[in-house]
Coordinates of C-alpha atoms in Angstrom, one line a residue:
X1 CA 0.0 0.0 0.0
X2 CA 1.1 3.9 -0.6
X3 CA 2.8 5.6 2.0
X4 CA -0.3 8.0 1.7
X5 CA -2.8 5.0 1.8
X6 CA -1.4 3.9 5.1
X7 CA -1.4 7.9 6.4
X8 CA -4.5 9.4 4.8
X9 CA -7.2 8.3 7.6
X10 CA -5.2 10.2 9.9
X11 CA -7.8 12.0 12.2
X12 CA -7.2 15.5 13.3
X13 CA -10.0 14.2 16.1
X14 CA -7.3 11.9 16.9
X15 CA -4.7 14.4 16.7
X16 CA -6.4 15.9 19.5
X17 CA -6.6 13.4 22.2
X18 CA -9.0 10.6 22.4
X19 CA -9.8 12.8 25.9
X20 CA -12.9 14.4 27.2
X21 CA -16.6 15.3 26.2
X22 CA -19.7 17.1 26.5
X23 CA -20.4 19.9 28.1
X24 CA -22.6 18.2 30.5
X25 CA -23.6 14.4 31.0
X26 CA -26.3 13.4 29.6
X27 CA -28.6 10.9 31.6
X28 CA -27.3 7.5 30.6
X29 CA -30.1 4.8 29.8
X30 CA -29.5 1.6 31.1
X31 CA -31.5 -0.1 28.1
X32 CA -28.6 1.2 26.0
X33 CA -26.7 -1.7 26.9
X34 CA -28.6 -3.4 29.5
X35 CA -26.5 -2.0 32.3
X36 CA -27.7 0.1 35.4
X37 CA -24.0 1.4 35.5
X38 CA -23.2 4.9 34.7
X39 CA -19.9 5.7 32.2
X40 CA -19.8 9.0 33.2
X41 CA -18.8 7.6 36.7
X42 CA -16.8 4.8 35.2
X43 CA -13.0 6.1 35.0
X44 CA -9.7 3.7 34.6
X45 CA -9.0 2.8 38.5
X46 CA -6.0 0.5 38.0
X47 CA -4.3 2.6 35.8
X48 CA -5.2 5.6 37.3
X49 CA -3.7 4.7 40.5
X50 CA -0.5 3.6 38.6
X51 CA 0.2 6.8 37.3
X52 CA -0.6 8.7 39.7
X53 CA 2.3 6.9 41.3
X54 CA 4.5 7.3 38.6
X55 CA 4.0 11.0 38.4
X56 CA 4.2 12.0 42.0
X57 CA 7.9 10.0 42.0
X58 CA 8.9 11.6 39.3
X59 CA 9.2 8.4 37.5
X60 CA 7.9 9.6 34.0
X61 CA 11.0 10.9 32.6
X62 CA 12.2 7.2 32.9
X63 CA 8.8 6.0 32.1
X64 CA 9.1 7.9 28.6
X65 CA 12.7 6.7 27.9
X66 CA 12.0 2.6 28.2
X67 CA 8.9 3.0 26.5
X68 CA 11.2 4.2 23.1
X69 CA 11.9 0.7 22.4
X70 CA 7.7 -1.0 22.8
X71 CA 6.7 -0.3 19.6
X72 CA 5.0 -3.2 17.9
X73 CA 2.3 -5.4 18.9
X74 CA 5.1 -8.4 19.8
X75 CA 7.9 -6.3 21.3
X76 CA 8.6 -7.7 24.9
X77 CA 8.1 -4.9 27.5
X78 CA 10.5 -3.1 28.2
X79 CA 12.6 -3.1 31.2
X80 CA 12.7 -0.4 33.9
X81 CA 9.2 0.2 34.3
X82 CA 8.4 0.5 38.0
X83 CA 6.6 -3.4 38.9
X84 CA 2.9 -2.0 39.3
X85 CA 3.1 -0.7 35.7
X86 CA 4.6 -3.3 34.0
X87 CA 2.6 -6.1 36.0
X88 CA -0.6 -4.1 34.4
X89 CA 0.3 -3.6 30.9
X90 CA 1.1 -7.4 30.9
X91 CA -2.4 -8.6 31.7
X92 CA -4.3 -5.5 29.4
X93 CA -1.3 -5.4 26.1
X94 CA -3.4 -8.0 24.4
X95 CA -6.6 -8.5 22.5
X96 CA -9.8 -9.2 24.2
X97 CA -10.6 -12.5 23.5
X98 CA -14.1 -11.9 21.4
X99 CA -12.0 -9.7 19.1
X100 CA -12.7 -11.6 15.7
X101 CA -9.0 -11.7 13.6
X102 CA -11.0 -12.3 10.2
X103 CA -13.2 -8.8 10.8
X104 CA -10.0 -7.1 11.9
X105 CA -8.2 -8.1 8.6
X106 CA -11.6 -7.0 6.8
X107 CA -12.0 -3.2 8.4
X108 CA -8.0 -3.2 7.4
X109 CA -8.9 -4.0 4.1
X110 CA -11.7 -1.9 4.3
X111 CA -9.5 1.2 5.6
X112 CA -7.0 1.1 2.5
X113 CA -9.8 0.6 -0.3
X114 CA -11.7 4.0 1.4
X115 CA -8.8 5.7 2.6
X116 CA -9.7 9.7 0.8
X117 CA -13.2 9.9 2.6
X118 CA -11.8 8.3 5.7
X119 CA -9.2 10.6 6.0
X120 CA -11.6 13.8 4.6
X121 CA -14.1 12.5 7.3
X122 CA -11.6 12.1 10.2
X123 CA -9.9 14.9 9.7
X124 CA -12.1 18.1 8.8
X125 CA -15.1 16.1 9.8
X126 CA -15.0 14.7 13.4
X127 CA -11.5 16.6 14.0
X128 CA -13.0 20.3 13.8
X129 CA -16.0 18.4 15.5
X130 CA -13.8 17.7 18.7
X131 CA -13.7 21.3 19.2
X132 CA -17.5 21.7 19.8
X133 CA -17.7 19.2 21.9
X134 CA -17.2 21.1 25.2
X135 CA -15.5 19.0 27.7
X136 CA -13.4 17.8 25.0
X137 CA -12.2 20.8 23.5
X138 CA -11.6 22.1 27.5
X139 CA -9.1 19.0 28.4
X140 CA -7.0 19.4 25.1
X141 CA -6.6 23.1 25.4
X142 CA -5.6 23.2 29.1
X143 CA -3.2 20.3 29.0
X144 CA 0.5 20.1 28.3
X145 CA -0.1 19.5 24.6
X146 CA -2.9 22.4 23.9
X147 CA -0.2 25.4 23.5
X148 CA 1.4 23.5 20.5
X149 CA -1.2 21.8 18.2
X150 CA 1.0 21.2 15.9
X151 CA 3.4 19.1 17.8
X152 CA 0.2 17.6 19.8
X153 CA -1.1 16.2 16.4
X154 CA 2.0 15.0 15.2
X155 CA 2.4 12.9 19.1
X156 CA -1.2 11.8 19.1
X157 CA -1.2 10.9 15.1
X158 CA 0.4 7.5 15.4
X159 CA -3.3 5.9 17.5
X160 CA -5.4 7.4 13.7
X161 CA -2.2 5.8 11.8
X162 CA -1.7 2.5 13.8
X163 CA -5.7 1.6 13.8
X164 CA -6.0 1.8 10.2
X165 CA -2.9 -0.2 9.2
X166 CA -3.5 -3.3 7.7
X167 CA -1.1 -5.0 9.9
X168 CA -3.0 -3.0 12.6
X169 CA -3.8 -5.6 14.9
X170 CA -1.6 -8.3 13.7
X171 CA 1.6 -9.5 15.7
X172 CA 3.9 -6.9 13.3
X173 CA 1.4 -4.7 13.6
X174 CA 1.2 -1.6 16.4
X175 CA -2.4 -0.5 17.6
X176 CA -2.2 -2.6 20.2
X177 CA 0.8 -0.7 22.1
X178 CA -0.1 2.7 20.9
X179 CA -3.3 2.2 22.2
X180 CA -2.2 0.6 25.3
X181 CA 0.7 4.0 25.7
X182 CA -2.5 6.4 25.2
X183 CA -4.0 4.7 27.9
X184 CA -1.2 5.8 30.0
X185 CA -1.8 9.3 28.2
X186 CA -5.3 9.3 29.6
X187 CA -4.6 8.2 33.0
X188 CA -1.7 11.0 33.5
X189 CA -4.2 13.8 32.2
X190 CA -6.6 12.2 34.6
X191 CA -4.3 13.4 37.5
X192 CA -2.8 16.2 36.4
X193 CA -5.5 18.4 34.7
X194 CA -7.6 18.4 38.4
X195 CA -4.7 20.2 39.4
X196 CA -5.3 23.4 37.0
X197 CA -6.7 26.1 38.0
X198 CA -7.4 27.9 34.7
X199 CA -9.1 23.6 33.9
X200 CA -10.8 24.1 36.8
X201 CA -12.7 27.5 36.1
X202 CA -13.9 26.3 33.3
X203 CA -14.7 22.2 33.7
X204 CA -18.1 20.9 34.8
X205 CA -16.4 17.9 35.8
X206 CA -13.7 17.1 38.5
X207 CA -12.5 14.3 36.7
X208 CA -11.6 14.2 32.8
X209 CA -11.5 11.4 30.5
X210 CA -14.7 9.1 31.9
X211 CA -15.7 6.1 29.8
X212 CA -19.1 7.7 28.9
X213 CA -16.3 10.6 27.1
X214 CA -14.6 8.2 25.6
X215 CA -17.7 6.7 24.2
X216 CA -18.6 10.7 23.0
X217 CA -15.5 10.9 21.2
X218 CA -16.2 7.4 19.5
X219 CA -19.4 8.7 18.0
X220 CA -17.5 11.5 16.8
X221 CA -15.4 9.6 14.8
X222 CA -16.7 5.8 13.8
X223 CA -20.2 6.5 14.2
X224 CA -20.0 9.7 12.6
X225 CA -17.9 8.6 9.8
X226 CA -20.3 5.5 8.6
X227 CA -23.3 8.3 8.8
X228 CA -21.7 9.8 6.2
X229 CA -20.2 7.3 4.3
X230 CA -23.9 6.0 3.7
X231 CA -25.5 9.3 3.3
X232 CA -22.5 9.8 0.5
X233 CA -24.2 6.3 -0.7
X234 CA -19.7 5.3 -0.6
X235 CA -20.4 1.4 -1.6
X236 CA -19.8 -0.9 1.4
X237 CA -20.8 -4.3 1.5
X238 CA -22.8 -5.5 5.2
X239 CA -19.7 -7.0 5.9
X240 CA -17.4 -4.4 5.9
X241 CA -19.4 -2.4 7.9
X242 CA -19.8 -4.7 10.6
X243 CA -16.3 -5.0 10.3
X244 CA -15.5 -0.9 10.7
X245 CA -17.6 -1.4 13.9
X246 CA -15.5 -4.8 15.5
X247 CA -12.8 -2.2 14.8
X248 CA -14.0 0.8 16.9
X249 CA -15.3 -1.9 19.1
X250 CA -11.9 -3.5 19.7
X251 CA -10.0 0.0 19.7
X252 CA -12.4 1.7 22.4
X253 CA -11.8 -1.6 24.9
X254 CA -8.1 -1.4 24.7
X255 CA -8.5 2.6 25.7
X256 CA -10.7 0.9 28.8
X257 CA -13.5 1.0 27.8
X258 CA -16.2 -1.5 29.8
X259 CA -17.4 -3.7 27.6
X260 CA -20.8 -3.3 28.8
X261 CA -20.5 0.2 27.5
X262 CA -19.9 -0.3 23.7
X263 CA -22.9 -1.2 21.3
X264 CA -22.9 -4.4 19.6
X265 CA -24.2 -2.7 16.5
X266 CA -24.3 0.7 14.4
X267 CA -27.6 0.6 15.2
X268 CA -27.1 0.5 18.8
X269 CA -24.0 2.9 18.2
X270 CA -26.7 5.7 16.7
X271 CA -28.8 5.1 19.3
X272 CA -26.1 6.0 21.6
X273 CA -24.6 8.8 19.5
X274 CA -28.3 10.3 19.1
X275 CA -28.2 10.2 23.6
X276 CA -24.5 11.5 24.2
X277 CA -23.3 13.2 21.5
X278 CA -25.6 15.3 19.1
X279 CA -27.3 17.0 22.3
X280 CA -23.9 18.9 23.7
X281 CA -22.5 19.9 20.7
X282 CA -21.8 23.9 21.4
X283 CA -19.1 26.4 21.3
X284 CA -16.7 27.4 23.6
X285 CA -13.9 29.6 23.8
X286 CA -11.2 27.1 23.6
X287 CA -13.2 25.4 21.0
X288 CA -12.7 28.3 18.7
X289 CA -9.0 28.8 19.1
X290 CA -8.4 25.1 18.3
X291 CA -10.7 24.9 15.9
X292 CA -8.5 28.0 14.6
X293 CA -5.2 26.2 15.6
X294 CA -6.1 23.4 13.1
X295 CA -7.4 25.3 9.8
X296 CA -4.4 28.0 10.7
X297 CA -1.5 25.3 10.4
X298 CA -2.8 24.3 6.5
X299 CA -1.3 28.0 5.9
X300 CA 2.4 25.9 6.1
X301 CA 1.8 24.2 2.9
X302 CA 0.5 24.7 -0.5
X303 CA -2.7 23.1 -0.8
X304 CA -3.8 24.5 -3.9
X305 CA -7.0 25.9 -2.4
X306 CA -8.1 28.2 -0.3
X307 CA -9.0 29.2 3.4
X308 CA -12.3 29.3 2.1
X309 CA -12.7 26.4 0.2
X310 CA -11.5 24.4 3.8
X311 CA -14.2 26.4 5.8
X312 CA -16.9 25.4 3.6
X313 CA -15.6 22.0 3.6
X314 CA -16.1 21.4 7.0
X315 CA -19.1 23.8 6.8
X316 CA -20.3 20.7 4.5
X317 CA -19.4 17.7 6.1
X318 CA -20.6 19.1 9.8
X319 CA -23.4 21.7 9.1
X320 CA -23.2 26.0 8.9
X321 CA -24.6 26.1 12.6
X322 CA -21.4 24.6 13.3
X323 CA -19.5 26.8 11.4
X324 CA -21.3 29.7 12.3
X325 CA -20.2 28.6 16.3
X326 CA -16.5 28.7 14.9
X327 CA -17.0 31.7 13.1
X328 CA -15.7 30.3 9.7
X329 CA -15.9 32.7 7.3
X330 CA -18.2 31.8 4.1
X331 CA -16.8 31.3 0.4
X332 CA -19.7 30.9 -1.5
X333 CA -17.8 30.1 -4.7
X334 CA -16.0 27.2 -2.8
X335 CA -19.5 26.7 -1.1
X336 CA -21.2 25.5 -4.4
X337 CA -18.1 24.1 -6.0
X338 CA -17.8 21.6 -3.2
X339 CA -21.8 20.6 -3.4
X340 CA -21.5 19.9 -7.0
X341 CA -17.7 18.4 -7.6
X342 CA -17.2 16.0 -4.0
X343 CA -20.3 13.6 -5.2
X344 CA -19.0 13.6 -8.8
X345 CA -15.4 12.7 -7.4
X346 CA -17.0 9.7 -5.4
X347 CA -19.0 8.4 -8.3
X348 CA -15.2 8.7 -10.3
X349 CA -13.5 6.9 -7.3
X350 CA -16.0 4.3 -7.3
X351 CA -16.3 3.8 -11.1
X352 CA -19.4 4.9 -11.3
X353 CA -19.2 7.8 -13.8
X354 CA -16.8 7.7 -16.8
X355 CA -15.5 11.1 -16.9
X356 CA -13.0 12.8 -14.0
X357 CA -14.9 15.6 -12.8
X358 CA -13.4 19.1 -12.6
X359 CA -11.6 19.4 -8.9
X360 CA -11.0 15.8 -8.8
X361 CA -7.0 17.2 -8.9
X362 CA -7.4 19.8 -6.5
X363 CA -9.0 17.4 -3.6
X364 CA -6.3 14.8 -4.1
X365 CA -3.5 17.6 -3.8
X366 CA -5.6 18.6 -0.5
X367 CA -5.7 15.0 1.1
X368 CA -2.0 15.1 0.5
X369 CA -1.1 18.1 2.4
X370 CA -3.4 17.4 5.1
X371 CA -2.0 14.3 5.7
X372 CA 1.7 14.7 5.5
X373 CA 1.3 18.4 8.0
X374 CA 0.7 15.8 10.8
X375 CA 3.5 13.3 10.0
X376 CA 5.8 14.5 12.9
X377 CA 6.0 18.5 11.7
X378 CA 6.9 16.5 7.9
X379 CA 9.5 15.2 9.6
X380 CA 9.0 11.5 10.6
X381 CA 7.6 9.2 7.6
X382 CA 6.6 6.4 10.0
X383 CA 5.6 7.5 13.7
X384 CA 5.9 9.5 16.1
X385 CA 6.7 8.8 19.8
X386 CA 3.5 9.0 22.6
X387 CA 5.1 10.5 25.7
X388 CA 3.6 10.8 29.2
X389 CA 2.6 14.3 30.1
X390 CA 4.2 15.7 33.5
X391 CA 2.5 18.8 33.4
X392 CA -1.1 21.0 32.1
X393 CA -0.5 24.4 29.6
X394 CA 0.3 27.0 31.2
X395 CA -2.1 30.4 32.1
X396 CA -1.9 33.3 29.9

């Protein structure tokens, strides 16, 4: 596969954090998943211990240095972790055992053959979503990472570019361990972030990074994205489908997920979505300046199009009240250009229409530009190190 094909479903939603969401918890049903538990209650207690361990010893310097060598799915730990950590990661750096290798292979499979609207989706999709989604877009601008997006998206790329390898899951593979290192991510936050004042004035929680936000941040990216795949009418068979979901499915569990939490179909997951997700999407200050953050850093490259023509596309792939929130500023040229030429550049993908439509160049030399600004600054053309936080972003 291209080096772009293995890149492209990069998600700037990723690139934020798999951390935080809503602005305020919605009730949870328990006939969602036949559960009287509550996942906004439900944190990470192992793990969240652990770290909070490691971080008051100051152990996360050497934390950060061992981990430089567990990189693939079948890499022994590493040595020098402190005994609590490593005796945890050798019970949870594994599949669960109802993950299904066959679908796993499939949603790989399935990743490659989609990559363009995957990647379009992910990244000015459910990424510039992140940033209305309250709680979510709070966490990621008061923690270490928030003052330098750019250097936080090229960190937190690897978990977009890991899960949609096709050796993602396999022994070679490396979503297990980078999920398994975010997980670490998550728990640090999970301490330090409580301990911010400027967090603090403006949370409605006392605790980031709950199950029930991970689930939110789910919706925003795999539930969201097969919405639209099937409202784009993108051919999939059943299978593959089902087989995008076993790979959310299997992805959320290894961030800690419960497993009575996740839904067993996209049905369920709408369901869900339609409860936690639709009903506290809003602005917020810090929403708006990473929502800024993000567009701004597309001014490094050449594209080939225009500020405008990237507002309108996420004005079209989320809605205008969204992009009125964000304060995008409208291109109407782009505006009608992108209702009329994205369709026809599907149908070409797809082999449904004979002719390449006009601005089937220009969104190719787009998807390329995105995708390599998050590549480690342009530097790195294979990963980029995850690395404990020690610390939130400083006031201004």
């Amino acid at each position: 596969m291209s080096d772009l094909s293995r890149r492209n479903v990069l998600s700037l939603g990723v690139a934020l954090g798999l951390v935080g969401a809503a602005s305020v918890a919605p009730a949870w049903g328990a006939t969602q998943t036949g559960t009287a538990a509550d996942p906004w209650w439900v944190w990470d207690d192992e793990i969240d211990r652990i770290m909070a361990g490691v971080l008051e010893a100051g152990q996360v310097p050497a934390v950060n240095t061992a981990m430089r060598s567990w990189v693939d799915n079948n890499d022994p730990l590493p040595g020098g972790l402190p005994a609590d950590l490593a005796g945890h990661l050798q019970r949870v750096n594994r599949l669960p055992s109802w993950a299904d290798p066959a679908k796993l292979r499939r949603a790989a499979d399935f990743n490659r053959r989609k990559d363009t609207y995957l990647f379009m989706l992910y990244g000015l999709g459910s990424g510039i979503m992140s940033t209305v989604i309250p709680r979510e877009a709070k966490s990621v601008y008061w923690s270490a990472g928030g003052a330098d997006m750019q250097d936080r998206a090229a960190k937190t790329f690897t978990f977009g570019y890991d899960l949609s390898d096709l050796n993602a899951f396999e022994p070679d593979g490396q979503f297990v361990v980078t999920a398994n290192k975010t997980r670490l991510v998550h728990a640090a936050v999970r301490h330090l972030l409580p301990q911010s004042p400027y967090w603090k004035a403006v949370a409605d929680e006392r605790i980031p990074i709950s199950n029930g936000d991970i689930l939110v941040t789910f919706h925003s990216l795999g539930t969201y994205v097969h919405r639209k795949l099937r409202e784009w009418k993108v051919p999939m068979s059943a299978a593959d489908e089902d087989a995008f979901l076993h790979m959310w499915q299997v992805a959320i569990h290894l961030l800690g997920v419960r497993e009575e939490f996740i839904p067993k179909t996209w049905a369920a997951a709408e369901a869900q979505s339609a409860q936690v997700l639709t009903p506290i999407l809003s602005p917020s200050h810090e929403g708006k300046e990473l929502a800024e953050d993000l567009l701004g850093l597309t001014a490094q490259v050449d594209l080939g199009v225009t500020r405008g023509f990237l507002n309108e596309f996420v004005r079209y792939v989320l809605s205008d009240a969204i992009g009125d929130w964000l304060g995008l500023r409208r291109d109407y040229a782009s505006a009608a250009l992108i209702r009329t030429a994205w369709p026809a550049y599907i149908a070409f993908r797809e082999g449904l229409i004979p002719i390449m439509p006009a601005g089937f160049y220009m969104f190719d030399q787009m998807v390329r530009a995105l995708a390599m600004l998050f590549l480690n600054k342009g530097t790195s053309p294979t990963t980029t190190l995850i690395t404990i936080p020690t610390g939130n972003r400083a006031g201004t």
